[in-house]
CSV table of C-alpha atoms in Angstrom, one decimal:
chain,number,residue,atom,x,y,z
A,1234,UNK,CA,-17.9,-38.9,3.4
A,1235,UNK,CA,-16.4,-35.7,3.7
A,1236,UNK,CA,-18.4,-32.7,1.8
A,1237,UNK,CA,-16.4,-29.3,2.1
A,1238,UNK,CA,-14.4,-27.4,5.0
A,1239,UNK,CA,-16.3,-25.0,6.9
A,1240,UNK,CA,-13.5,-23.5,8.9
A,1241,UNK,CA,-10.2,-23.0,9.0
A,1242,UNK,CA,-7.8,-21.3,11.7
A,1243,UNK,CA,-5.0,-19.4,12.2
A,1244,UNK,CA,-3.7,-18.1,15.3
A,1245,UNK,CA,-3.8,-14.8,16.0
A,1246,UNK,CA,-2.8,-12.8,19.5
A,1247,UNK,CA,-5.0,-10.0,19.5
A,1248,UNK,CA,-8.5,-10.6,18.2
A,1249,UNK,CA,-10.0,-7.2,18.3
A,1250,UNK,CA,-6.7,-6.0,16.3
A,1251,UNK,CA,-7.6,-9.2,14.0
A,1252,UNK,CA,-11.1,-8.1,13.2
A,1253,UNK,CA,-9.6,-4.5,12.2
A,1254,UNK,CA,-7.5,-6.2,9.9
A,1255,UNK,CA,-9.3,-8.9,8.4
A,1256,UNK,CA,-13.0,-7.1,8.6
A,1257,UNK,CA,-11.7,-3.6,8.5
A,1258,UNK,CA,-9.2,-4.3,5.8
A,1259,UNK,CA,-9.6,-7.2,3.7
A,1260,UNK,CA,-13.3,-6.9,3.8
A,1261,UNK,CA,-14.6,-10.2,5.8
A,1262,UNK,CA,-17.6,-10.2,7.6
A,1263,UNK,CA,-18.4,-11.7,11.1
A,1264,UNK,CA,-19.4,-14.8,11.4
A,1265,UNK,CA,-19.1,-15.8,15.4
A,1266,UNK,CA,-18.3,-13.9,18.2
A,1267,UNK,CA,-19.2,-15.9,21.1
A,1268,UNK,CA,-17.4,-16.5,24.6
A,1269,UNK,CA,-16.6,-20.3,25.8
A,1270,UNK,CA,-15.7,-19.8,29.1
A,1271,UNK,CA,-11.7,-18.9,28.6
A,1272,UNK,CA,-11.5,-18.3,25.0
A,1273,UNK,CA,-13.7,-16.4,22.5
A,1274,UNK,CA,-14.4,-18.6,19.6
A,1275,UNK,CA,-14.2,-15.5,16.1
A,1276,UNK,CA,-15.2,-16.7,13.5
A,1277,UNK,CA,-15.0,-14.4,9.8
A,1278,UNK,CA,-15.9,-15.0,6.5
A,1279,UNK,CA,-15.6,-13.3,3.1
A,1280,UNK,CA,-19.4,-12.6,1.9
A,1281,UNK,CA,-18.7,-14.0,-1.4
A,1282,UNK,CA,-18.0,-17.3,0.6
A,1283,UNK,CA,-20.1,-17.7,3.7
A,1284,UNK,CA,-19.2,-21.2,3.2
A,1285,UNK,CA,-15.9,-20.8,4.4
A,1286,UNK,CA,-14.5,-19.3,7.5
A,1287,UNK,CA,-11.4,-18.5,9.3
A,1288,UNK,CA,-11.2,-19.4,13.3
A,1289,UNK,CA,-9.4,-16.0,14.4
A,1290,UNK,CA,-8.0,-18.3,17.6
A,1291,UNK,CA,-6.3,-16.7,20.3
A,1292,UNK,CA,-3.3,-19.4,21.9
A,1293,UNK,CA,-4.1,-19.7,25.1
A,1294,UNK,CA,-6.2,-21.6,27.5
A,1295,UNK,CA,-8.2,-24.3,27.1
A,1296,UNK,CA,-6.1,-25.7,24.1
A,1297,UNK,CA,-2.8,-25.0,25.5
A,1298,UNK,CA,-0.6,-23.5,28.5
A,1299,UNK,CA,0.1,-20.3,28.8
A,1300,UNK,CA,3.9,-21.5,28.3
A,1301,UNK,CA,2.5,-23.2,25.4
A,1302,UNK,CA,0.6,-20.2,23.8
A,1303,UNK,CA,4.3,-17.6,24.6
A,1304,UNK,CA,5.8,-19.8,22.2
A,1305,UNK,CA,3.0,-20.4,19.7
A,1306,UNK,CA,2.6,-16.4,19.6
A,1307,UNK,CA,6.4,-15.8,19.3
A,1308,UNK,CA,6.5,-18.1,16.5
A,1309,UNK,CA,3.3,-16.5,14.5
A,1310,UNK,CA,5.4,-13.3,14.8
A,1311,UNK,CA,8.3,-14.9,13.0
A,1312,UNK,CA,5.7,-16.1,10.3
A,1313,UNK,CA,6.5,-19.6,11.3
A,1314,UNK,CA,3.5,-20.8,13.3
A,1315,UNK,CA,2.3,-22.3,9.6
A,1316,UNK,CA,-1.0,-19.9,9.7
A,1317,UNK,CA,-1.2,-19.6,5.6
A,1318,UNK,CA,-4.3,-18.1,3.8
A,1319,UNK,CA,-4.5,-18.2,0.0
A,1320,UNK,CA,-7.6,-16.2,-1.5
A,1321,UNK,CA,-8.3,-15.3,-5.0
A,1322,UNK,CA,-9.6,-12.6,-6.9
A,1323,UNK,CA,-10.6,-11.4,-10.3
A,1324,UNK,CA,-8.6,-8.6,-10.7
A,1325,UNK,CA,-5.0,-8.9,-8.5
A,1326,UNK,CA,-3.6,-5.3,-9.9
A,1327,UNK,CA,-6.8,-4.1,-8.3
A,1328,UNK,CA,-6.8,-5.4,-5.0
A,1329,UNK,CA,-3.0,-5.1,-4.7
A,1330,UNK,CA,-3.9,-1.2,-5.2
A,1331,UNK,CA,-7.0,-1.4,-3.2
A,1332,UNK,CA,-5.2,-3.6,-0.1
A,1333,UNK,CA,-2.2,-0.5,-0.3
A,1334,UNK,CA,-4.6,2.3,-0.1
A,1335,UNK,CA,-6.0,0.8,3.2
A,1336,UNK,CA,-2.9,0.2,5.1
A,1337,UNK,CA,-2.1,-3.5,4.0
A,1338,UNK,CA,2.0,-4.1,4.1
A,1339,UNK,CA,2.8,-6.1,1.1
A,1340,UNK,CA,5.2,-8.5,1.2
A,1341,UNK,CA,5.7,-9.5,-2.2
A,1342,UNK,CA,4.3,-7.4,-5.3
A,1343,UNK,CA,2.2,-9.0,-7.8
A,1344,UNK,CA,3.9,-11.3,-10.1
A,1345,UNK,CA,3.2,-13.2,-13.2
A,1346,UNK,CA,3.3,-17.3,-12.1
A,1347,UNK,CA,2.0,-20.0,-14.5
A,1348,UNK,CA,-1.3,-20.2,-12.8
A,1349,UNK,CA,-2.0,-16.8,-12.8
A,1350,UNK,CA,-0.7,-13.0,-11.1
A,1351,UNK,CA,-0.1,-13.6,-7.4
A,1352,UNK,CA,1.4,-11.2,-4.4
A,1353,UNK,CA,1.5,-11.8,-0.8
A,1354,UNK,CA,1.4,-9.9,2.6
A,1355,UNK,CA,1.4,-10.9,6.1
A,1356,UNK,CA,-1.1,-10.2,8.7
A,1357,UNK,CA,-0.2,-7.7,11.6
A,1358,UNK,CA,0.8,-10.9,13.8
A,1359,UNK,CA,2.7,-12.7,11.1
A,1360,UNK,CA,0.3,-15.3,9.4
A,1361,UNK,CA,1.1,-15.3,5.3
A,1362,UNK,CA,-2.0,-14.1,3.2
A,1363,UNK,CA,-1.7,-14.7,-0.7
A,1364,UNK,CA,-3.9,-13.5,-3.2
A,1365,UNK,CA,-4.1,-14.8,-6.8
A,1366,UNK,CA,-6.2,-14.1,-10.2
A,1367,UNK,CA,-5.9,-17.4,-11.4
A,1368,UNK,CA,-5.9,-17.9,-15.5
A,1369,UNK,CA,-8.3,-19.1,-17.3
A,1370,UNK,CA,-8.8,-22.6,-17.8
């Protein structure tokens, strides 16, 4: 049977400018950084959660044309490629004001939902990030 997800991936068209972000910003760590013929398989992960990583793909050869991969990146710019990561924290005033002093453009300030305080941003390519301090159960 199925146990847990090890990776999950988002598409992103500039992977050095993705590790700046997501290491440099957010505060993941690398996991993989290894070179498959055409594409570089980047892997990062938060070190609270080694467990769980986030494929940094580049579109592009092998899995797709490059007419393929010009439409996949024009649609991760519109923030419509589906590439969606929710995160949470223990402390979202915090890391709101932390992500801002770093550079992060937030889309959507924090606001109080029935699970919890939430807010969003969007990578530098597009892909929706939300983080949320979930209540108490």
């Amino acid at each position: 049977m199925l146990k847990t997800i090890s990776i999950t991936q988002i598409y992103v068209p500039d992977q050095d400018a993705a590790l700046d972000f997501y290491v440099g910003k957010l505060g993941f760590e690398v996991q993989t950084d290894m070179n498959f013929g055409p594409m570089r398989f980047l892997t990062v992960a938060l070190p609270t959660d080694p467990g769980h990583a986030v494929l940094l793909e580049k579109p592009g050869a092998p899995a797709m044309s490059e007419e393929t991969a010009a439409q996949v990146r024009e649609l991760v710019s519109k923030g419509a490629a589906g590439g969606h990561l929710f995160f949470t924290c223990d402390d979202a005033w915090k890391t709101h004001a932390e992500l801002k002093e770093r550079g992060v453009e937030i889309t959507e300030e924090p606001v109080d939902q029935p699970y919890g305080i939430d807010f969003g941003l969007r990578d530098p390519f597009g892909n929706h990030v939300r983080i949320a301090q979930m209540k108490e159960a």
